[in-house]
Structure formats: C-alpha cells, structure tokens
XYZ file of C-alpha atoms in Angstrom:
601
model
C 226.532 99.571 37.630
C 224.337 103.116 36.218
C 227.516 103.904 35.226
C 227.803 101.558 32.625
C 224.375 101.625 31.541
C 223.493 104.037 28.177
C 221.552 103.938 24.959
C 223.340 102.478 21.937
C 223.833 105.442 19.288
C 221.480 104.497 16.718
C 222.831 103.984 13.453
C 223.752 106.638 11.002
C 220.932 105.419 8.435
C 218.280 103.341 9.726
C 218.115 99.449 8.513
C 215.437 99.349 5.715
C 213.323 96.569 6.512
C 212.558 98.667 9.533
C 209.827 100.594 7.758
C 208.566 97.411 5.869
C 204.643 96.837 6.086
C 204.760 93.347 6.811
C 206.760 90.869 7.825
C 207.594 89.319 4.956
C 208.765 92.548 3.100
C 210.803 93.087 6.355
C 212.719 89.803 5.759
C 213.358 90.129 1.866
C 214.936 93.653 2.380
C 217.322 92.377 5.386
C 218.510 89.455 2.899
C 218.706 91.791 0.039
C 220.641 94.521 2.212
C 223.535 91.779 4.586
C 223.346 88.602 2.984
C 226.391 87.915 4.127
C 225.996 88.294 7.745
C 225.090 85.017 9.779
C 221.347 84.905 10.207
C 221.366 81.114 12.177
C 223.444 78.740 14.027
C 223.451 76.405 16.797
C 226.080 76.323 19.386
C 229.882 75.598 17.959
C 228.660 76.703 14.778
C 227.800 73.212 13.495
C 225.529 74.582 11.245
C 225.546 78.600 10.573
C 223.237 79.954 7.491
C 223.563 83.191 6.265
C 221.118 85.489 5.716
C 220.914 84.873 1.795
C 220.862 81.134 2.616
C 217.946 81.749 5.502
C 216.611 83.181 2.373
C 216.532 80.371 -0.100
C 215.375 78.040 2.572
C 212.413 80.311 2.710
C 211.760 80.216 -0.720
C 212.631 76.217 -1.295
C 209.937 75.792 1.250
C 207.585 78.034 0.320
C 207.202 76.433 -2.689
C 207.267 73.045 -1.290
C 204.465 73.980 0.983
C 202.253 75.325 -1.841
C 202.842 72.383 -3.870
C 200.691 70.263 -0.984
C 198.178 73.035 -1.069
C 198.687 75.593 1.707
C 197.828 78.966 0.840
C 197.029 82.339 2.248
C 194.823 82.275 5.754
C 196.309 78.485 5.901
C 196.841 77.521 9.747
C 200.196 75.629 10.081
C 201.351 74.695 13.694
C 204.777 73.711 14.176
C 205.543 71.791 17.443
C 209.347 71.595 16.990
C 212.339 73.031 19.816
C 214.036 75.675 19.009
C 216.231 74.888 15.825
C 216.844 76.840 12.890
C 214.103 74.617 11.063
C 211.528 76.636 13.163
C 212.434 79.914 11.652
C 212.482 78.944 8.077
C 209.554 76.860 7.803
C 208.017 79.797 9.970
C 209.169 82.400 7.654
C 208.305 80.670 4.414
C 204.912 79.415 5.701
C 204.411 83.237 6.532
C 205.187 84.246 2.621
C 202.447 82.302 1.345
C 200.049 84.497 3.072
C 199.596 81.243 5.928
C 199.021 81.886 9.641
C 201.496 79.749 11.651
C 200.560 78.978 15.700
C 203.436 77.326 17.419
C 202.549 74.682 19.926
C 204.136 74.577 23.534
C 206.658 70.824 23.217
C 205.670 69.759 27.163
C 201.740 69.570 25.727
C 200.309 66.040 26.118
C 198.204 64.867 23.277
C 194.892 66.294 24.965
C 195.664 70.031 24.620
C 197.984 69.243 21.152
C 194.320 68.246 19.765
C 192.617 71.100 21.126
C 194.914 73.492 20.070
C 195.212 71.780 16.545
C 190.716 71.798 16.559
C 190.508 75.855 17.893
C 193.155 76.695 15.333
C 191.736 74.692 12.626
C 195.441 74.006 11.659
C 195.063 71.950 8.256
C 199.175 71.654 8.368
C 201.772 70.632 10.813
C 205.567 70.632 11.292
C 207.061 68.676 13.903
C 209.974 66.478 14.841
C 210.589 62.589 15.506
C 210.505 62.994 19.244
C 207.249 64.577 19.391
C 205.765 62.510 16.393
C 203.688 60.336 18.701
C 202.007 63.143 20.738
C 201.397 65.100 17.140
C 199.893 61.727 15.979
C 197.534 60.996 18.508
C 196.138 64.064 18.487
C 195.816 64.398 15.041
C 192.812 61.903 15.293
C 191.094 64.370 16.860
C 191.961 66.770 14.626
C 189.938 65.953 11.361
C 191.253 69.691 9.709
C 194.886 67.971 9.817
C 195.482 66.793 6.252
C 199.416 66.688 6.379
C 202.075 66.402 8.997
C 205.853 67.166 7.904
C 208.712 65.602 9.755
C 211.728 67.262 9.554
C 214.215 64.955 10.671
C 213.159 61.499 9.336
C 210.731 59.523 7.021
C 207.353 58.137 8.629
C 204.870 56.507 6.341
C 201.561 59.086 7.733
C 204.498 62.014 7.131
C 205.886 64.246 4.350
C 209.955 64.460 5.301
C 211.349 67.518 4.670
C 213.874 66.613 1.931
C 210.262 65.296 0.356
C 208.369 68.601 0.827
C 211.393 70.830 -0.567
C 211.330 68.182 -3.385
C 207.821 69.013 -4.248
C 208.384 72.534 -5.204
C 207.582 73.896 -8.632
C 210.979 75.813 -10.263
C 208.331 78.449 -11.604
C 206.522 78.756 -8.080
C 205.799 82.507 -8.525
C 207.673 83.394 -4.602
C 207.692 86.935 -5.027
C 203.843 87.708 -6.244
C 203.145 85.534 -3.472
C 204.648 87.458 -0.614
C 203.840 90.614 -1.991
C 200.113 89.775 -1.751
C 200.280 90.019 1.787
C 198.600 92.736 3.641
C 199.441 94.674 6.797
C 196.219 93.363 8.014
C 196.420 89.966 7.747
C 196.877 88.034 10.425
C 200.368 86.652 11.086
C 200.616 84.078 13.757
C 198.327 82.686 16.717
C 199.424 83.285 19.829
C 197.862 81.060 22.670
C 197.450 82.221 26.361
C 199.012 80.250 29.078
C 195.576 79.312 30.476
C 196.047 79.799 33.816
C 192.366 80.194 34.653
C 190.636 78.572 31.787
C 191.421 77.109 28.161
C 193.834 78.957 26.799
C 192.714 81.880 23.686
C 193.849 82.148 20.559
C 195.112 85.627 20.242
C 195.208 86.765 16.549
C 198.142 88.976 15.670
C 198.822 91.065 12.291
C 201.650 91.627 10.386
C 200.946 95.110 11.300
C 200.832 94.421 14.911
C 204.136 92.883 14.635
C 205.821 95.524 12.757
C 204.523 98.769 14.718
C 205.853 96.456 17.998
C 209.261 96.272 16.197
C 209.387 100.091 15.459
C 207.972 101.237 18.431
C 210.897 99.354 19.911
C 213.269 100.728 17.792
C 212.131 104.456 18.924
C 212.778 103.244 22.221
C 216.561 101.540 21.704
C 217.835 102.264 18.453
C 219.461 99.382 16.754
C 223.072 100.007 17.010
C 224.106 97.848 13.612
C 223.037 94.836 12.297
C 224.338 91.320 13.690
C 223.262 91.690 17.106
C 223.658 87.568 18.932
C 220.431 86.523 20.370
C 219.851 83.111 21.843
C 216.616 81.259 21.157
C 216.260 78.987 24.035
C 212.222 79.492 25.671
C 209.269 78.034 24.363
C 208.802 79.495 20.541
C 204.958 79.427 21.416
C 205.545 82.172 23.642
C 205.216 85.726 22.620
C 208.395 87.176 24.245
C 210.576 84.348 22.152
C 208.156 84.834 19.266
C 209.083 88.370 18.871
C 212.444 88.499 20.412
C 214.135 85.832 18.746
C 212.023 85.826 15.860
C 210.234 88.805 14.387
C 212.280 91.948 16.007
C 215.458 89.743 14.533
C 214.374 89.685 11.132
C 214.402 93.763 10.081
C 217.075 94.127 12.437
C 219.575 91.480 10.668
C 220.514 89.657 13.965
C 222.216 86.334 14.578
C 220.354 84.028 16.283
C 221.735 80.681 18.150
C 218.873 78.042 18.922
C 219.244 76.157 22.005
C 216.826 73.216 21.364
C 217.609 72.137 25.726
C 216.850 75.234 27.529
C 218.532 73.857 30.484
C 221.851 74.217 28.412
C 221.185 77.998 27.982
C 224.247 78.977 30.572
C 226.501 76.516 29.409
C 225.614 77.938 25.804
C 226.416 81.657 26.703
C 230.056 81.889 26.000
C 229.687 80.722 23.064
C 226.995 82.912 21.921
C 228.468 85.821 23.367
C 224.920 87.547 23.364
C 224.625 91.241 22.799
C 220.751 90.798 23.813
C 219.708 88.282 26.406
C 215.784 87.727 27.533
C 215.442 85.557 30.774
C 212.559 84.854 32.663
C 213.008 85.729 36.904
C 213.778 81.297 37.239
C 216.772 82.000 34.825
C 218.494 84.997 36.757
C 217.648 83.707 40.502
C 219.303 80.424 39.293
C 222.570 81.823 38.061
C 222.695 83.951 41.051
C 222.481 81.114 43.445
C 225.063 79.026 41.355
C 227.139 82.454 41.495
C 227.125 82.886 45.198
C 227.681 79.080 45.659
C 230.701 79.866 43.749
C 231.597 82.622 45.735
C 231.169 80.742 48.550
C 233.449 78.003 47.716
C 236.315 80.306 47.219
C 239.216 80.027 49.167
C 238.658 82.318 52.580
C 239.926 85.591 51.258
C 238.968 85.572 47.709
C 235.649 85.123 49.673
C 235.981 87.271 51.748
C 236.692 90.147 49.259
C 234.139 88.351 46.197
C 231.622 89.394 49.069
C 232.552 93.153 50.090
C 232.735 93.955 46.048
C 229.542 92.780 45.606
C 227.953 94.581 49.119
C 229.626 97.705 48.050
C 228.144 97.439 43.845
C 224.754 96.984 45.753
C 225.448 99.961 47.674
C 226.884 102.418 44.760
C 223.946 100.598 42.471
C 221.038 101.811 45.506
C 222.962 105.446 45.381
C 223.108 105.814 41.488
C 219.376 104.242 41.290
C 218.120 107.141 43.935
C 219.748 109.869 41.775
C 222.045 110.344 44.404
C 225.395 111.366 44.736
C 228.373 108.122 44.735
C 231.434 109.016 47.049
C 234.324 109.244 45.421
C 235.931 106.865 47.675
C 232.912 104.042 46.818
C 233.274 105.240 42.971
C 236.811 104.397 43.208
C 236.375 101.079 45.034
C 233.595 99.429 42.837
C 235.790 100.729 39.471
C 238.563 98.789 40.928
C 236.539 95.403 41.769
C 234.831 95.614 38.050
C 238.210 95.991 36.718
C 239.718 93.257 38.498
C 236.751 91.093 39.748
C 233.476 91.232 37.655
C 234.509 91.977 33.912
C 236.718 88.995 34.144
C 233.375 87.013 35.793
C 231.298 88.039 32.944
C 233.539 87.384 30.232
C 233.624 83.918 31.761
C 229.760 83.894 31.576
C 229.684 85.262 28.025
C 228.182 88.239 29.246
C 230.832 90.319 28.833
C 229.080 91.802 25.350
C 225.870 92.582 26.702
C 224.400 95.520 25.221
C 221.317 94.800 27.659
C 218.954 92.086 29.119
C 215.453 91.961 29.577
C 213.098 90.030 32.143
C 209.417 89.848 32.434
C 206.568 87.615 32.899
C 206.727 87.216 36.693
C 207.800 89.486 39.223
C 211.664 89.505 40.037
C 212.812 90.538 44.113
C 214.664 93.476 43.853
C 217.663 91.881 45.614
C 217.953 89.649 42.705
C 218.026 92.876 40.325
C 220.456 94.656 42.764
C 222.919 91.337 42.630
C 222.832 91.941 39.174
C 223.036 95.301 37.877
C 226.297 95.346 40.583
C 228.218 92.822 39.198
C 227.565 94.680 35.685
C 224.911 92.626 34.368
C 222.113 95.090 33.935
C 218.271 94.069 33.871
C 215.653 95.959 32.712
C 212.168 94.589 34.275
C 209.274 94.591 31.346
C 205.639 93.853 31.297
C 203.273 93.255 28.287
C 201.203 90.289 27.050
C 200.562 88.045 24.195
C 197.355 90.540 23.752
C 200.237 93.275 22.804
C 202.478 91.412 20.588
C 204.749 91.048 23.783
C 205.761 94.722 25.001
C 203.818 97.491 26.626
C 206.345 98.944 29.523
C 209.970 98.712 29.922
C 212.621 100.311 32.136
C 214.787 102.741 30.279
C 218.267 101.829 30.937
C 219.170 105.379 31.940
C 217.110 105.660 34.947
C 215.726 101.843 35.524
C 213.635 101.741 39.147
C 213.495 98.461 40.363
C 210.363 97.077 42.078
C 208.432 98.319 38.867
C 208.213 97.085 34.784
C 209.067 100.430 33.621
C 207.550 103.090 31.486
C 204.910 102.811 28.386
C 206.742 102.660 25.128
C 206.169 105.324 22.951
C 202.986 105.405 21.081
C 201.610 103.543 23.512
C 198.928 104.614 25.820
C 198.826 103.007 29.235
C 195.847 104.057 32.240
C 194.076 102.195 35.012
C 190.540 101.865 35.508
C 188.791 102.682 38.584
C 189.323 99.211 40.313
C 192.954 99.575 39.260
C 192.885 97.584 36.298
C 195.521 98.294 33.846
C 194.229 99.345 29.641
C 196.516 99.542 27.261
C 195.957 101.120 23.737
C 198.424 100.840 21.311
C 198.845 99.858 17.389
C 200.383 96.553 18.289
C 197.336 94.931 20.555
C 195.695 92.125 19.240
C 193.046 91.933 16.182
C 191.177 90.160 18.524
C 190.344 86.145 19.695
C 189.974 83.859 16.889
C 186.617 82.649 16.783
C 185.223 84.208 20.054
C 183.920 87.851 19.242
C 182.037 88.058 22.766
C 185.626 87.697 24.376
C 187.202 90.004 22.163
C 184.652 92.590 22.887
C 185.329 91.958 26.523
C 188.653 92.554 26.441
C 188.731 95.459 23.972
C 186.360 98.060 24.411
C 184.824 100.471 21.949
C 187.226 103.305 22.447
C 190.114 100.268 21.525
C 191.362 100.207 25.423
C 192.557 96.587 26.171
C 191.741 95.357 29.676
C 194.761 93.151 30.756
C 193.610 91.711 33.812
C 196.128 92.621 35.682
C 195.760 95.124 39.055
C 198.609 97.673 38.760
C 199.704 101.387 40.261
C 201.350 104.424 38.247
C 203.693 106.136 40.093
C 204.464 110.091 40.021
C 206.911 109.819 37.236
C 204.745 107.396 35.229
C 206.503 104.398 36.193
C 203.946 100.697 36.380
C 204.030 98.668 39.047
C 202.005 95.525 38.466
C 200.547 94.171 41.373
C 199.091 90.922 40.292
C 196.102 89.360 38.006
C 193.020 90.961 38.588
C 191.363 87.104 39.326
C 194.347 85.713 41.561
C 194.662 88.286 44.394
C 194.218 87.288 47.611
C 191.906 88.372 49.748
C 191.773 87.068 53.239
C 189.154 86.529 55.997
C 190.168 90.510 57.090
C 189.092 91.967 53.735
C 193.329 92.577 53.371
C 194.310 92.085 49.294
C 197.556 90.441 48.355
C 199.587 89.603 46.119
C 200.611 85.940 45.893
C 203.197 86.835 43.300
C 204.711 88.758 45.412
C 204.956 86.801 47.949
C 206.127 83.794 46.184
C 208.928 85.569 44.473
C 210.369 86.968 47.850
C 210.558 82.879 48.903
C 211.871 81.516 45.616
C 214.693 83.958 45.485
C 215.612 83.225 49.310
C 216.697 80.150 48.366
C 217.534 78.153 45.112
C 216.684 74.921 46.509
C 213.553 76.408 46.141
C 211.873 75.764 42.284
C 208.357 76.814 42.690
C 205.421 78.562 45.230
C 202.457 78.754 45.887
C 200.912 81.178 48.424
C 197.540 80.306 49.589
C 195.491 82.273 52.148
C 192.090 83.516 50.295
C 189.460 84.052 52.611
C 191.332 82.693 54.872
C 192.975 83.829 58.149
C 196.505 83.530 57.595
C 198.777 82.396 54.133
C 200.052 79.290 53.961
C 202.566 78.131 50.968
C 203.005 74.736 49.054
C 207.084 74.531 48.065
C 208.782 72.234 45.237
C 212.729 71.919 45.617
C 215.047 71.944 42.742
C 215.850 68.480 41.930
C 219.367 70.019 40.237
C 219.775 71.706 43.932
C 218.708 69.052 45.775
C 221.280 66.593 44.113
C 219.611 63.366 45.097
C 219.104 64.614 49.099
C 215.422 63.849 50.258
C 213.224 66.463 50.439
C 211.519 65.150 53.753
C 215.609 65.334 55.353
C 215.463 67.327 58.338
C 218.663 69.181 57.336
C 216.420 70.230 53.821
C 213.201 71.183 55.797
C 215.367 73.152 58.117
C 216.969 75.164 54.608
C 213.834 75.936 53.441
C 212.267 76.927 56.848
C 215.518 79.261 57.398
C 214.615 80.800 53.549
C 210.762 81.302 54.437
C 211.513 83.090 57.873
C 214.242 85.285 55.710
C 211.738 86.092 52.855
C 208.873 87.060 55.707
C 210.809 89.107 57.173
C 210.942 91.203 53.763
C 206.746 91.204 53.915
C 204.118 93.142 55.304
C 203.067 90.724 58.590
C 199.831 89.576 57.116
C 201.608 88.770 53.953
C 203.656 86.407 55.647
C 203.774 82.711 55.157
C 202.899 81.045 58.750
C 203.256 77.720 57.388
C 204.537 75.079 54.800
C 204.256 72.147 52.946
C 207.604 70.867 50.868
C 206.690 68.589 48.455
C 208.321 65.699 47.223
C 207.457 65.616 43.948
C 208.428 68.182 40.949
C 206.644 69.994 39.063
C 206.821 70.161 35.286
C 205.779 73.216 32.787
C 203.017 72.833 30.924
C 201.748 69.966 33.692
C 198.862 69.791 36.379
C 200.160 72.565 38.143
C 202.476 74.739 35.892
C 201.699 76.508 32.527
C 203.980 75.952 30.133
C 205.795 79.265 31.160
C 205.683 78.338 34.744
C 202.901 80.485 36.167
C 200.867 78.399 38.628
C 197.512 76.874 37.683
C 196.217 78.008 40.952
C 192.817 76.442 40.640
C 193.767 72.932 39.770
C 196.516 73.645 42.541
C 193.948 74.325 45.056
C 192.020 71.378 44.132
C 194.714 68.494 43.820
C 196.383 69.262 46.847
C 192.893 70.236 48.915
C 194.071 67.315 51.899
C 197.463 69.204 52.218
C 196.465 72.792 52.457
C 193.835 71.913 54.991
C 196.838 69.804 56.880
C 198.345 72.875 57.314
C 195.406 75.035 58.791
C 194.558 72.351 61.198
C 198.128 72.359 62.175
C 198.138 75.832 62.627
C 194.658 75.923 64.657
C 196.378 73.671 67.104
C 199.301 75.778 67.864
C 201.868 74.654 66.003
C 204.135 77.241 63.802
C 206.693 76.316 61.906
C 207.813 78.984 60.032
C-alpha cells in the first residue's frame, strides 16, 4: 500500500564508480572498493563469485581475447542465456575497447546471420545448445573469424578453458581499459523489429553512465549488494542495463536464471531487493495468486478476498491524495500483518525495495492487485534509443494508467501530431551504418522522435498511447489503441497468452487469441467449456472499453505462439504485419461472420 512506499535514504557517501566516465572505470573502482561482496551466482549458490573474482575473470579473459586478436571497435556478439559467463566475457570484451551486441537465443539461423553481417561481428561467444544455429549462420557471415564455446570443445571452436589459456602474463590490462573513451561506443543494441529489420542502435559508454546517474538522482542507491535477478533476454536494453550496467557502479548481486520460466520458482531464493518484470510476468503471478486464493478452504477465501477488495480500495484512496478512514487504515494494517507479509515472504518478495514494469501497457487492475497486497509497481517507459529509461513513476505519488514522470535531466515534449521527443545525454549516438535513419530519428536540435503517440498530463505525468505506425484507425476516422485493448483482454483472463486487436479501416475490431498452454493443461482449445472462458473474459474486458473499442468478435487459436517467431518479437510485441498477412483467411472469417449476424462476443 502508499503507505509502505518511500525513497531509500541514499547513502552517507556516494559509491565511487558512480562518477566513473566509462564503464570500465566504473567496474574497476566497485572491485577495488567491495571485493568481498558477492557480485554473481545462480540459484542455490552453486556457483557465487565475488566481486574481486568477477574481476580476475575479466582480466583472464581480456587477455585471452586479445591474444586471438580482438581489439578496440572489435564487434563480439555473444548468443548465450543468462549465466554469469555473459557478464564476464561482456565485461572483459568491453575493457579491450570492443563493442559487444548480444543476440536474442529464440533467433533462427536467418536473422543470427543478419545480425552477425549488420554488426560486422568478427567474434562470437556462444554455448553448445545454440552451436548449430551460431554455425549455420556463420557461413553467411564471412566477418566471423572465431567462435568461442564456453561449455565444451568443438573442432570450428575456441573452448573457453582454451581462450583463458591463450593469455599473455604481461597482457598490459590496465593501459588497455584506460584507453577507453566516454565516447566510444559500448554495446549494440538491436530493435525488436516489429515493423521492419530490426536497427542497430549504437550506445556509448557515456550514454550508459549518464543513464546510471541520472537514475541514481532519481533513487539513491541505498548500499551496495542490492539482489537482482537476470532472467529476460540479455539482448534487451531493460536487462542490458538493469542487470548489467546499473549493477556494476552500484556493487549489486546478481542471480542468472538461464530458464526464464523458472523466474518465480527462483524468487525465494534470490530474495530480490530490485525486481524488473514485463506486464506477462505480473498478470501471470496474479492469476496463479487468485487461483490460489480461490482454492482456499471457504473462509480463508472468503476473507483472502475482502483483504484484497479493501487494499484496492485504501490503495484507490491513498493514490487520489485522499484521505484513508481510520477504520479501513486499521483493517488493511491488520490483513498485511497477518495475511500479505506472510504471502510475500513466501514469494521472496518480502525484501523488495521496489519493482519496475515497462515495455507494454499493464491494466490498472493488475497494478491495483498489486500495490494492495504490498507489492508495489512502478510503470516505466523508454527505449533501446535511450539506453532503456526516459519516464518512471516516483514511488511517492505513482498514478497508474500512465509511465510516470521524465527523469531528471531529461527533457520530454510532444510534437504537434502527438508524437513523443525525448532529449537527454543518454539517447543513442545514432544507427550503425544508416546515417539517413539516424537523422530521421534525431533532429538537429538533438530531439529524438520515438514513434510512439503519447499525452502529458497537468502535473507532467506521460501517458503513452501507442506506436505512432500501429494505431488503429477505423472505417469512422475513430483512432485506437490496439495495446490497449489487448492488455484489458489478456489480463481478464490468464488462459489468455497473447492478442491481437484488428479493426483498421475497418468497421468494427475483431481479435485473434492464443491460450496459455501452462493454463490450458492439455484441455483443447476448440472445447466448448474453453471458448466459453475466453468469451466470458472478452465480454468482461469490453465492458472496461470505450464501445467502438470493443472486440465484437474472436478467433482462439490452436496453436502457440513463440517469441522471437512469425508473429512475436523476441520481447513479445506482435509483428502485426506478418500477423495480418498469415492469418488473412481467419480475420476475414470473422467479418463475414459478423456481416451475417452472428456475434459472439
């Protein structure tokens, strides 16, 4: 509840590596200052390095690595999960001046090799079970000179023990990583590609470091050791720089989850004081929650239910700046006391200094469940364009339904079409090799155009309303929001996985639906008792949206859909164009059924 929610005090003298230049000065002054605080584990603590060992990995490999020739402005990809490998061969590949690009696992050899040709990557790091995918696209690759495997021998391959081997004893490390400049570019960040090939979006070590202290003017690190899970996609930005760069200066732990459908069952163990989950990750646990609840015996139900109605309501009260009768105060003290600190102790929550969500919109409802159980969320919004934060709701005075407030020292206004620009020290260097698109997107006066449509509110709060190229506009002339729309649905039910609204230029919206296979637990999707579900959560979620925002009818489909597939990104936003196009016979299906009478929803 608000009540709960407050700014750590900052420390009484700032961690140094927070005013380091780059990020390799950043990481030498965290292992010089707590070298004997755990820097990387993975769950159970079958492996835990410390940050003095995280640094001699760094500097074993760095030298390894120069031995078979990379050097500064070197591209090295790693495809690898997340595993404590990553972030040393990151790190040390970084300290030779190098420019790593991490590559998305669920990539089929077609995009590996385009990535691997746009990048120019001359390096790459990668595992045994992704071997063959790195290997046939290497021949496509001709810049590929070396691939490292890190947990095995291959004969095309350098193993790691091999590469660490290599390394000259007089390597000179420190000259090395001291010739790197604020200005050079760090890492490659690819877009998600919803609408075309995905960019290459180059970002400096000074992007990277004005993003960590502009976050650190925001939330003050409380002390060093903060627990961080690393469970989403390392090519990401928002894992990038969360579980990555802002944990180097600030001297956190970090647990890799290398199955990121083990993340819940990891979180006692981690005992996170910093938790970043995209909307899937919440609207799942509160559906397994309330199936919980549900299963309770009738008046542990019964009451379960009223303590969470009556959090919403003293959560709605405290959110509005309004005054909380005493009598609700005392009520929803008692069931956190008794009900919900227990609950998120058993969740591993029960350290949380804060959690973050971003990258699609989440339903309100889902943020209410939340924030009155006492797990709050703070809603954010940035890109890969701006080293992953622009906006974020300040935990004193969060408003739900919007991504927050700019960060400081950084400059957020919309263009007349309602386009949102962002100016700030951390936004991109540019597109690697495409100058015409990086003059598109930055202007001369340095605003960045994001693409997305958004509104400012009196207080300066952002509301995003959706990508400037995917609203949709029907036959009427009305705009909408598809992800809008499809988040209402997907949090109505978690049978539901995925959704896609369709209804441009057209008369009404119509939605394509993908069940949960873990939901679904073997059930067919065409069962009449499973269309009925879903029909029940479409009517509910309609009834939350303007009428001509509402879904009229749907089509559940019986297969799933995979990230980084025909139809998802590899962060699950829809590839509404190929969408449109594969499934062209069933979205027409579902006009013509509509044109003859029939309404189903």
């Amino acid at each position: 509840m608000i009540a709960r929610l407050a700014r750590p005090e900052p420390m009484a003298q700032a961690m140094p590596a927070l005013g380091a230049s780059t990020v390799c000065e950043a990481f030498q002054l965290t292992v010089a200052e707590y070298p004997d605080l755990i820097a990387l584990r993975t769950p159970g603590g079958d492996l835990e390095l410390t940050w003095q060992q995280y640094g001699e990995r760094v500097r074993t490999t760095a030298a390894g690595l120069a031995a078979i020739g990379v050097g500064p402005g070197d591209r090295v990809a790693l495809m690898l999960d997340n595993r404590p490998e990553f972030h040393w061969i990151d790190t040390a590949a970084t300290h030779l001046g190098a420019i790593t690009v991490s590559i998305y696992n669920t990539y089929p050899p077609s995009q590996v090799e385009h990535l691997l040709r746009d990048a120019g990557a001359e390096t790459v790091v990668t595992e045994s079970r992704y071997l063959p995918v790195v290997m046939a696209a290497r021949r496509g690759a001709p810049a590929v000179r070396r691939v490292i495997l890190i947990d095995g021998e291959h004969s095309d391959s350098i193993s790691l023990q091999e590469l660490e081997g290599r390394g000259r004893a007089d390597f000179p490390f420190e000259q090395s990583w001291r010739e790197v400049d604020p200005e050079d570019v760090l890492t490659l960040i690819y877009t998600s590609g919803t609408t075309g090939p995905p960019k290459a979006v180059e970002l400096t070590h000074h992007n990277m470091m004005s993003m960590v202290r502009i976050w650190e003017e925001f939330i003050p690190t409380p002390a060093p050791g903060a627990r961080i899970p690393s469970y989403l996609p390392m090519a990401h930005v928002a894992e990038r720089e969360f579980s990555h760069y802002q944990a180097i200066p600030r001297a956190a732990t970090v647990t890799t989850i290398a199955d990121h459908n083990q993340i819940i069952a990891a979180l006692p163990d981690v005992r996170p004081t910093a938790f970043l989950g995209v909307p899937r990750v919440w609207e799942k646990l509160k559906a397994g929650l309330e199936a919980g609840f549900a299963s309770a015996p009738a008046a542990e139900r019964e009451r379960l239910e009223r303590a969470v109605a009556a959090g919403i309501r003293r959560v709605r009260l405290e959110l509005a700046g309004e005054p909380v009768d005493p009598d609700l105060r005392s009520e929803t003290d008692t069931d956190d006391r008794e009900l919900f600190e227990p609950l998120r102790a058993a969740l591993g929550f029960d350290q949380l200094e804060g959690a973050l969500t971003g990258a699609a919109p989440m339903p309100p409802d889902v943020l209410e469940f939340f924030f009155a159980i006492g797990i709050p969320i703070y809603e954010v919004w940035g890109m890969s364009e701006t080293s992953a934060l622009v906006t974020v709701n300040p935990p004193e005075r969060p408003k739900l339904g919007t991504v927050g407030v700019p960060l400081p020292g950084t400059e957020v206004r919309l263009a007349d079409d309602g386009e949102v620009l962002v100016r700030a020290p951390n936004v991109m260097l540019g597109y690697r090799g495409a100058p015409e698109r990086t003059r598109e997107a930055i202007d001369p006066e340095g605003w960045l155009h994001t693409g997305d449509i958004g509104n400012i509110d009196e207080e300066g709060y952002l509301q995003i309303v959706d990508r400037k190229k995917e609203l949709i506009i029907n036959s009427a002339g009305k705009n909408m929001s598809p992800a809008n729309i499809e988040s209402r649905i997907r949090s109505a039910s978690g049978l539901i996985s995925h959704v896609v609204a369709i209804g441009d230029r057209r008369p009404f919206n119509v939605a394509l639906i993908t069940l949960d296979p873990d939901v679904l637990a073997g059930r067919d999707p065409g069962d009449t008792e499973v269309r009925a579900e879903v029909l029940e959560a479409v009517d509910r979620a309609n009834q939350q949206l303007a009428r001509v925002e509402q879904i009229k009818r749907v089509e559940i489909l019986g297969e799933e859909w995979l990230p980084g597939g025909d139809e998802l990104t590899p962060t699950l936003k829809p590839k509404r164009k190929a969408i449109a196009q594969k499934y062209e016979r069933e979205i027409e299906a579902l006009y013509e059924a509509k044109e003859r009478g029939t309404d189903e929803v």
